[in-house]
Amino acid sequence: MIKEINVEELRTLDKPILIDVRSEGEYSEATIPGAINLPLFNNEERAEVGTTYTQTSPSLARELGLSIVSPKLPEMVKKVEEFSKKGPLVLFCWRGGMRSKSFATVVELMGIPIYRLQGGYKAYRTQVVDFFQKKLPFQVVVLRGNTGVGKTELLGHLRAEGYPAIDLEGLANNRGSVFGAMGLGNPPSQKKFEGLLYEELASLNEFPYIIVECESKRIGRVTLPASFFTAMQEGIQILHYDSLENRVQRLIKEYTTFPEAIQEIRVALGRLVKTLGHVKVQELQGLLDSNCLDKFTERLLVEYYDKLYAYPNKPSSKYAFYINYEEPAKALRELECYLDEKVAQRGGEPPVPRVRYSTE
């Protein structure tokens, strides 16, 4: 007998293998994070069956679907059998309908234990939407600072040390600026991004706080859920700064190490004409063409980004804590002490601002 499981019970399984039997197009748009795509119908086949269902008859659509799927079943069952060696299997389709039910029946007949997700992906999506409609159950610690100070790098170090840090730009596959998508490939859909963020938060539910980099509400092509963005605005604000020289070198390393980087920078630079004017953009273009990357990056920071974000390059009483990243290892240690002593111990309550420098 096929075991039915709902989205709440899904988390009680030990390392489940999620199998999405929808078409590759549906899967690409959004799925449960970590799911494997094993489509019963590809995009074209799904469209053909759907057209037959609506324009001819449901019975003919079922016959057509059976004729399409039947030759695929032996190979699909073989793949499922291999997956079953790694953990409990959970099949799902769009809303727990015929696709997952029919394939789960075949798998069970072959003696392979299987779960079927009630409500399919739609039920999971509802769970995500409901979560973000409520107040975020975390205190949020926000790293703020000008472009290139190493906020994402610091988040990575914190994460590696076991702190509840979330790389929002990594989830959005965008660095959050006019140059943000360079070298990163396609961004996720809004639904996929929200699912990824939801899973990150679910994995950190034992912590009273989370740590993120300051972002605008929109990161590339995706938008932060309103409850999450509000929690960021109301959270503990930390100022992160570094020397201009370090920032320049960090950005050059990050943005020029992939193929066609200079060409992509050139294209993105053209989008700044309305902000900087034709003359400045042409000057920057000349520096880029002359391979004067240090000077190009410095001018872009000073004349565009620093004016846009306007964070101070020194301690400010506006922030709860300050870190100078000129000595990364020392800055990391001091931030960890601050989080342990002032944030975690107070259950995430905002601490009293104090002046403390990483270079003292």
Short mmCIF file of C-alpha atoms in Angstrom, two decimals:
data_model
loop_
_atom_site.label_atom_id
_atom_site.label_comp_id
_atom_site.label_asym_id
_atom_site.label_seq_id
_atom_site.Cartn_x
_atom_site.Cartn_y
_atom_site.Cartn_z
CA MET A 1 0.00 0.00 0.00
CA ILE A 2 1.32 3.45 -0.94
CA LYS A 3 2.13 5.54 2.13
CA GLU A 4 0.68 9.05 2.03
CA ILE A 5 2.62 11.82 3.76
CA ASN A 6 1.84 15.52 4.17
CA VAL A 7 4.27 18.44 4.05
CA GLU A 8 4.47 18.69 7.85
CA GLU A 9 5.35 14.99 8.17
CA LEU A 10 7.94 15.30 5.41
CA ARG A 11 10.46 16.77 7.87
CA THR A 12 10.16 13.73 10.13
CA LEU A 13 11.81 11.54 7.49
CA ASP A 14 15.55 10.97 7.69
CA LYS A 15 17.18 12.37 4.54
CA PRO A 16 14.26 11.70 2.16
CA ILE A 17 14.86 11.42 -1.59
CA LEU A 18 12.32 13.74 -3.18
CA ILE A 19 11.30 12.84 -6.74
CA ASP A 20 9.41 15.40 -8.80
CA VAL A 21 7.59 13.62 -11.64
CA ARG A 22 6.42 16.83 -13.32
CA SER A 23 7.79 18.05 -16.63
CA GLU A 24 11.22 19.65 -16.85
CA GLY A 25 9.57 23.04 -17.42
CA GLU A 26 7.52 22.82 -14.23
CA TYR A 27 10.56 21.58 -12.33
CA SER A 28 12.73 24.41 -13.64
CA GLU A 29 10.17 27.03 -12.62
CA ALA A 30 10.04 25.80 -9.02
CA THR A 31 10.29 22.61 -7.01
CA ILE A 32 10.93 21.49 -3.46
CA PRO A 33 14.62 22.32 -2.91
CA GLY A 34 16.78 19.24 -3.36
CA ALA A 35 14.21 17.31 -5.40
CA ILE A 36 15.26 15.16 -8.36
CA ASN A 37 13.36 15.55 -11.61
CA LEU A 38 12.08 12.29 -13.12
CA PRO A 39 9.34 13.48 -15.48
CA LEU A 40 6.54 11.22 -16.66
CA PHE A 41 5.95 13.66 -19.52
CA ASN A 42 8.35 16.13 -21.04
CA ASN A 43 7.17 19.65 -21.87
CA GLU A 44 5.81 18.75 -25.31
CA GLU A 45 4.12 15.55 -24.15
CA ARG A 46 2.46 17.31 -21.25
CA ALA A 47 1.11 19.98 -23.60
CA GLU A 48 -0.21 17.32 -25.97
CA VAL A 49 -2.00 15.40 -23.21
CA GLY A 50 -3.43 18.64 -21.81
CA THR A 51 -4.75 19.72 -25.19
CA THR A 52 -6.37 16.33 -25.72
CA TYR A 53 -7.95 16.52 -22.28
CA THR A 54 -9.53 19.94 -22.86
CA GLN A 55 -10.34 19.74 -26.57
CA THR A 56 -11.28 16.07 -27.01
CA SER A 57 -11.98 14.04 -23.88
CA PRO A 58 -10.41 13.04 -20.56
CA SER A 59 -10.55 9.34 -21.47
CA LEU A 60 -8.58 9.86 -24.69
CA ALA A 61 -6.10 12.01 -22.79
CA ARG A 62 -5.55 9.17 -20.30
CA GLU A 63 -5.04 6.70 -23.14
CA LEU A 64 -2.55 9.04 -24.78
CA GLY A 65 -0.74 9.52 -21.50
CA LEU A 66 -0.51 5.78 -20.96
CA SER A 67 0.92 5.22 -24.44
CA ILE A 68 3.57 7.89 -23.79
CA VAL A 69 4.56 6.72 -20.33
CA SER A 70 4.52 2.93 -20.79
CA PRO A 71 7.82 2.67 -22.74
CA LYS A 72 9.56 4.84 -20.14
CA LEU A 73 8.52 2.87 -17.06
CA PRO A 74 11.25 0.17 -16.96
CA GLU A 75 14.06 2.75 -17.01
CA MET A 76 12.26 5.05 -14.57
CA VAL A 77 11.67 2.21 -12.10
CA LYS A 78 15.32 1.23 -12.38
CA LYS A 79 16.36 4.77 -11.47
CA VAL A 80 13.94 4.87 -8.55
CA GLU A 81 15.33 1.58 -7.26
CA GLU A 82 18.81 3.10 -7.22
CA PHE A 83 17.54 6.19 -5.42
CA SER A 84 15.85 4.01 -2.79
CA LYS A 85 19.26 2.80 -1.61
CA LYS A 86 20.08 6.32 -0.40
CA GLY A 87 17.00 7.08 1.67
CA PRO A 88 13.19 6.98 1.86
CA LEU A 89 11.52 7.91 -1.45
CA VAL A 90 8.86 10.60 -1.71
CA LEU A 91 7.08 11.13 -5.02
CA PHE A 92 5.18 14.27 -5.87
CA CYS A 93 3.61 16.08 -8.81
CA TRP A 94 1.75 19.39 -9.01
CA ARG A 95 -1.05 18.69 -6.52
CA GLY A 96 -0.84 15.02 -5.64
CA GLY A 97 -2.86 13.91 -8.64
CA MET A 98 -2.69 11.23 -11.32
CA ARG A 99 0.97 11.58 -12.22
CA SER A 100 2.38 10.82 -8.78
CA LYS A 101 -0.39 8.34 -7.95
CA SER A 102 0.03 6.26 -11.11
CA PHE A 103 3.82 6.13 -10.91
CA ALA A 104 3.78 5.41 -7.17
CA THR A 105 1.47 2.46 -7.89
CA VAL A 106 3.94 1.03 -10.41
CA VAL A 107 6.87 1.52 -8.04
CA GLU A 108 5.04 -0.18 -5.21
CA LEU A 109 4.11 -3.13 -7.43
CA MET A 110 7.82 -3.60 -8.05
CA GLY A 111 8.36 -3.99 -4.31
CA ILE A 112 10.01 -0.61 -3.73
CA PRO A 113 8.82 1.25 -0.60
CA ILE A 114 7.43 4.64 -1.54
CA TYR A 115 5.75 7.69 -0.04
CA ARG A 116 3.48 10.03 -1.98
CA LEU A 117 3.26 13.67 -0.97
CA GLN A 118 -0.33 14.74 -0.35
CA GLY A 119 -1.15 17.90 -2.25
CA GLY A 120 2.09 17.70 -4.23
CA TYR A 121 4.25 20.75 -4.87
CA LYS A 122 1.19 22.98 -4.43
CA ALA A 123 0.94 21.96 -0.76
CA TYR A 124 4.62 22.74 -0.24
CA ARG A 125 4.24 26.11 -1.94
CA THR A 126 1.27 26.91 0.31
CA GLN A 127 3.42 26.12 3.33
CA VAL A 128 6.12 28.53 2.11
CA VAL A 129 3.63 31.32 1.39
CA ASP A 130 1.96 30.89 4.79
CA PHE A 131 5.33 31.04 6.56
CA PHE A 132 6.32 34.34 4.98
CA GLN A 133 2.93 35.90 5.67
CA LYS A 134 3.72 35.77 9.39
CA LYS A 135 6.25 37.70 11.45
CA LEU A 136 9.69 36.17 11.04
CA PRO A 137 10.50 34.08 14.17
CA PHE A 138 14.11 35.27 14.31
CA GLN A 139 16.05 38.33 15.39
CA VAL A 140 17.99 39.40 12.30
CA VAL A 141 21.57 40.64 12.49
CA VAL A 142 22.37 42.74 9.41
CA LEU A 143 25.86 43.40 8.06
CA ARG A 144 25.90 46.83 6.45
CA GLY A 145 28.71 48.46 4.55
CA ASN A 146 29.87 49.87 1.24
CA THR A 147 30.49 47.76 -1.83
CA GLY A 148 33.59 45.58 -1.66
CA VAL A 149 34.15 45.55 2.10
CA GLY A 150 33.80 41.74 2.17
CA LYS A 151 30.35 41.21 3.68
CA THR A 152 29.66 38.07 1.65
CA GLU A 153 33.12 36.75 2.46
CA LEU A 154 32.53 37.33 6.16
CA LEU A 155 29.16 35.57 6.00
CA GLY A 156 30.92 32.57 4.48
CA HIS A 157 33.44 32.49 7.34
CA LEU A 158 30.65 32.73 9.91
CA ARG A 159 28.74 29.92 8.24
CA ALA A 160 31.84 27.73 8.18
CA GLU A 161 32.19 28.33 11.94
CA GLY A 162 28.63 27.13 12.55
CA TYR A 163 26.90 30.49 12.89
CA PRO A 164 23.38 30.95 11.41
CA ALA A 165 24.44 33.02 8.39
CA ILE A 166 22.42 33.15 5.17
CA ASP A 167 23.89 34.31 1.87
CA LEU A 168 20.88 36.00 0.25
CA GLU A 169 22.87 36.94 -2.84
CA GLY A 170 23.93 33.32 -3.23
CA LEU A 171 20.31 32.18 -3.09
CA ALA A 172 19.30 34.88 -5.59
CA ASN A 173 22.34 34.14 -7.78
CA ASN A 174 22.92 37.89 -7.99
CA ARG A 175 25.24 40.28 -6.16
CA GLY A 176 22.55 42.92 -5.93
CA SER A 177 23.87 45.67 -8.19
CA VAL A 178 24.03 46.74 -11.83
CA PHE A 179 26.98 44.34 -12.17
CA GLY A 180 25.36 41.77 -9.90
CA ALA A 181 24.53 39.00 -12.38
CA MET A 182 27.94 38.87 -14.04
CA GLY A 183 29.35 35.38 -14.40
CA LEU A 184 26.63 33.76 -12.31
CA GLY A 185 24.27 32.27 -14.89
CA ASN A 186 20.49 32.21 -14.72
CA PRO A 187 18.76 33.45 -11.56
CA PRO A 188 16.06 31.38 -9.83
CA SER A 189 12.39 32.13 -10.23
CA GLN A 190 10.66 33.96 -7.40
CA LYS A 191 9.02 30.74 -6.22
CA LYS A 192 12.30 28.84 -6.28
CA PHE A 193 14.09 31.64 -4.39
CA GLU A 194 11.41 31.69 -1.70
CA GLY A 195 11.65 27.91 -1.36
CA LEU A 196 15.42 28.08 -0.95
CA LEU A 197 15.14 30.84 1.65
CA TYR A 198 12.42 28.93 3.50
CA GLU A 199 14.60 25.82 3.69
CA GLU A 200 17.56 27.87 4.96
CA LEU A 201 15.40 29.30 7.72
CA ALA A 202 13.92 25.91 8.56
CA SER A 203 17.43 24.48 8.97
CA LEU A 204 18.27 27.27 11.45
CA ASN A 205 15.11 27.09 13.56
CA GLU A 206 17.04 26.25 16.73
CA PHE A 207 18.83 29.59 16.65
CA PRO A 208 17.30 32.76 18.15
CA TYR A 209 18.86 34.90 15.40
CA ILE A 210 20.16 34.80 11.84
CA ILE A 211 22.86 36.86 10.12
CA VAL A 212 22.48 38.35 6.65
CA GLU A 213 24.02 41.01 4.47
CA CYS A 214 22.02 44.18 3.97
CA GLU A 215 20.07 44.08 0.71
CA SER A 216 17.44 46.16 -0.96
CA LYS A 217 14.04 44.52 -1.22
CA ARG A 218 14.90 43.40 -4.73
CA ILE A 219 18.00 41.30 -5.45
CA GLY A 220 18.40 40.99 -9.19
CA ARG A 221 15.20 39.43 -10.49
CA VAL A 222 13.80 38.25 -7.16
CA THR A 223 12.18 40.06 -4.27
CA LEU A 224 12.61 39.42 -0.56
CA PRO A 225 9.38 38.40 1.19
CA ALA A 226 7.86 41.41 2.98
CA SER A 227 8.11 39.82 6.44
CA PHE A 228 11.78 39.02 5.91
CA PHE A 229 12.61 42.50 4.66
CA THR A 230 10.77 44.07 7.61
CA ALA A 231 12.72 41.88 10.03
CA MET A 232 15.96 43.06 8.41
CA GLN A 233 14.99 46.71 8.81
CA GLU A 234 14.08 46.14 12.47
CA GLY A 235 17.12 43.99 13.21
CA ILE A 236 20.52 44.61 14.79
CA GLN A 237 22.58 46.75 12.41
CA ILE A 238 26.34 46.16 12.21
CA LEU A 239 28.69 48.42 10.27
CA HIS A 240 31.34 46.57 8.25
CA TYR A 241 34.11 48.62 6.67
CA ASP A 242 37.53 48.19 5.06
CA SER A 243 40.20 50.26 3.32
CA LEU A 244 39.58 51.48 -0.21
CA GLU A 245 42.66 49.61 -1.44
CA ASN A 246 41.41 46.29 -0.06
CA ARG A 247 37.96 46.88 -1.50
CA VAL A 248 39.40 47.56 -4.95
CA GLN A 249 41.50 44.40 -4.96
CA ARG A 250 38.64 42.28 -3.62
CA LEU A 251 36.28 43.44 -6.38
CA ILE A 252 38.85 42.96 -9.14
CA LYS A 253 39.40 39.40 -7.97
CA GLU A 254 35.69 38.68 -7.72
CA TYR A 255 34.56 40.20 -11.00
CA THR A 256 37.37 39.46 -13.45
CA THR A 257 38.17 35.78 -12.97
CA PHE A 258 35.59 34.33 -15.37
CA PRO A 259 35.57 34.26 -19.19
CA GLU A 260 34.24 37.36 -20.97
CA ALA A 261 34.34 39.32 -17.70
CA ILE A 262 35.60 42.55 -19.24
CA GLN A 263 32.98 42.44 -21.97
CA GLU A 264 30.20 41.92 -19.41
CA ILE A 265 31.54 44.82 -17.34
CA ARG A 266 31.53 46.98 -20.45
CA VAL A 267 27.89 46.15 -21.17
CA ALA A 268 26.82 46.77 -17.56
CA LEU A 269 28.70 50.06 -17.48
CA GLY A 270 26.43 51.38 -20.22
CA ARG A 271 23.49 51.14 -17.81
CA LEU A 272 25.04 53.87 -15.63
CA VAL A 273 24.79 56.64 -18.23
CA LYS A 274 21.64 58.09 -16.66
CA THR A 275 23.29 58.16 -13.24
CA LEU A 276 26.87 59.19 -14.04
CA GLY A 277 26.41 60.93 -17.38
CA HIS A 278 28.05 60.21 -20.74
CA VAL A 279 31.36 61.89 -19.93
CA LYS A 280 32.13 59.87 -16.78
CA VAL A 281 30.99 56.63 -18.37
CA GLN A 282 33.27 57.29 -21.35
CA GLU A 283 36.18 57.99 -18.99
CA LEU A 284 35.51 54.76 -17.12
CA GLN A 285 35.20 52.95 -20.44
CA GLY A 286 38.64 54.27 -21.41
CA LEU A 287 40.18 52.96 -18.17
CA LEU A 288 38.57 49.59 -18.77
CA ASP A 289 39.81 49.43 -22.36
CA SER A 290 43.31 50.35 -21.17
CA ASN A 291 43.18 47.55 -18.60
CA CYS A 292 43.60 50.08 -15.77
CA LEU A 293 41.43 47.96 -13.51
CA ASP A 294 42.67 49.43 -10.23
CA LYS A 295 41.84 52.99 -11.25
CA PHE A 296 38.59 51.93 -12.93
CA THR A 297 37.38 50.12 -9.82
CA GLU A 298 38.45 52.90 -7.46
CA ARG A 299 36.61 55.55 -9.44
CA LEU A 300 33.51 53.36 -9.73
CA LEU A 301 33.50 52.92 -5.95
CA VAL A 302 34.15 56.55 -5.05
CA GLU A 303 32.01 58.20 -7.73
CA TYR A 304 29.10 55.76 -7.84
CA TYR A 305 28.75 53.10 -5.16
CA ASP A 306 29.92 55.07 -2.12
CA LYS A 307 27.60 57.91 -3.02
CA LEU A 308 24.75 55.48 -3.66
CA TYR A 309 24.97 53.62 -0.33
CA ALA A 310 26.72 56.33 1.72
CA TYR A 311 27.93 54.10 4.55
CA PRO A 312 30.71 55.59 6.65
CA ASN A 313 34.24 54.21 6.31
CA LYS A 314 34.80 54.51 10.05
CA PRO A 315 32.88 53.73 13.26
CA SER A 316 29.51 55.40 13.70
CA SER A 317 27.26 55.57 16.75
CA LYS A 318 24.30 54.74 14.51
CA TYR A 319 25.27 51.06 14.59
CA ALA A 320 25.19 48.47 17.37
CA PHE A 321 28.67 47.16 16.51
CA TYR A 322 31.50 47.92 14.10
CA ILE A 323 34.04 45.71 12.37
CA ASN A 324 37.12 46.83 10.48
CA TYR A 325 37.89 44.10 7.96
CA GLU A 326 41.48 45.14 7.29
CA GLU A 327 42.43 42.22 9.56
CA PRO A 328 39.82 39.58 8.57
CA ALA A 329 40.76 36.91 11.12
CA LYS A 330 40.66 39.37 14.00
CA ALA A 331 37.42 40.93 12.78
CA LEU A 332 35.83 37.47 12.56
CA ARG A 333 36.86 36.58 16.12
CA GLU A 334 35.50 39.83 17.52
CA LEU A 335 32.22 39.52 15.67
CA GLU A 336 31.81 35.95 16.93
CA CYS A 337 32.41 37.13 20.51
CA TYR A 338 29.84 39.88 20.04
CA LEU A 339 27.26 37.42 18.68
CA ASP A 340 27.91 34.96 21.50
CA GLU A 341 27.91 37.52 24.30
CA LYS A 342 25.42 40.15 23.18
CA VAL A 343 23.00 38.50 20.79
CA ALA A 344 22.65 34.80 21.60
CA GLN A 345 22.72 35.34 25.37
CA ARG A 346 19.88 37.84 25.18
CA GLY A 347 17.73 35.59 23.07
CA GLY A 348 18.18 37.87 20.10
CA GLU A 349 17.21 41.13 21.83
CA PRO A 350 18.96 44.20 20.36
CA PRO A 351 22.11 44.99 22.37
CA VAL A 352 23.16 48.43 23.55
CA PRO A 353 25.46 50.03 20.94
CA ARG A 354 29.10 50.19 21.94
CA VAL A 355 32.32 51.31 20.28
CA ARG A 356 34.73 48.52 19.60
CA TYR A 357 37.35 48.43 16.86
CA SER A 358 38.99 45.44 15.27
CA THR A 359 42.28 47.32 14.97
CA GLU A 360 42.58 48.45 18.59
#
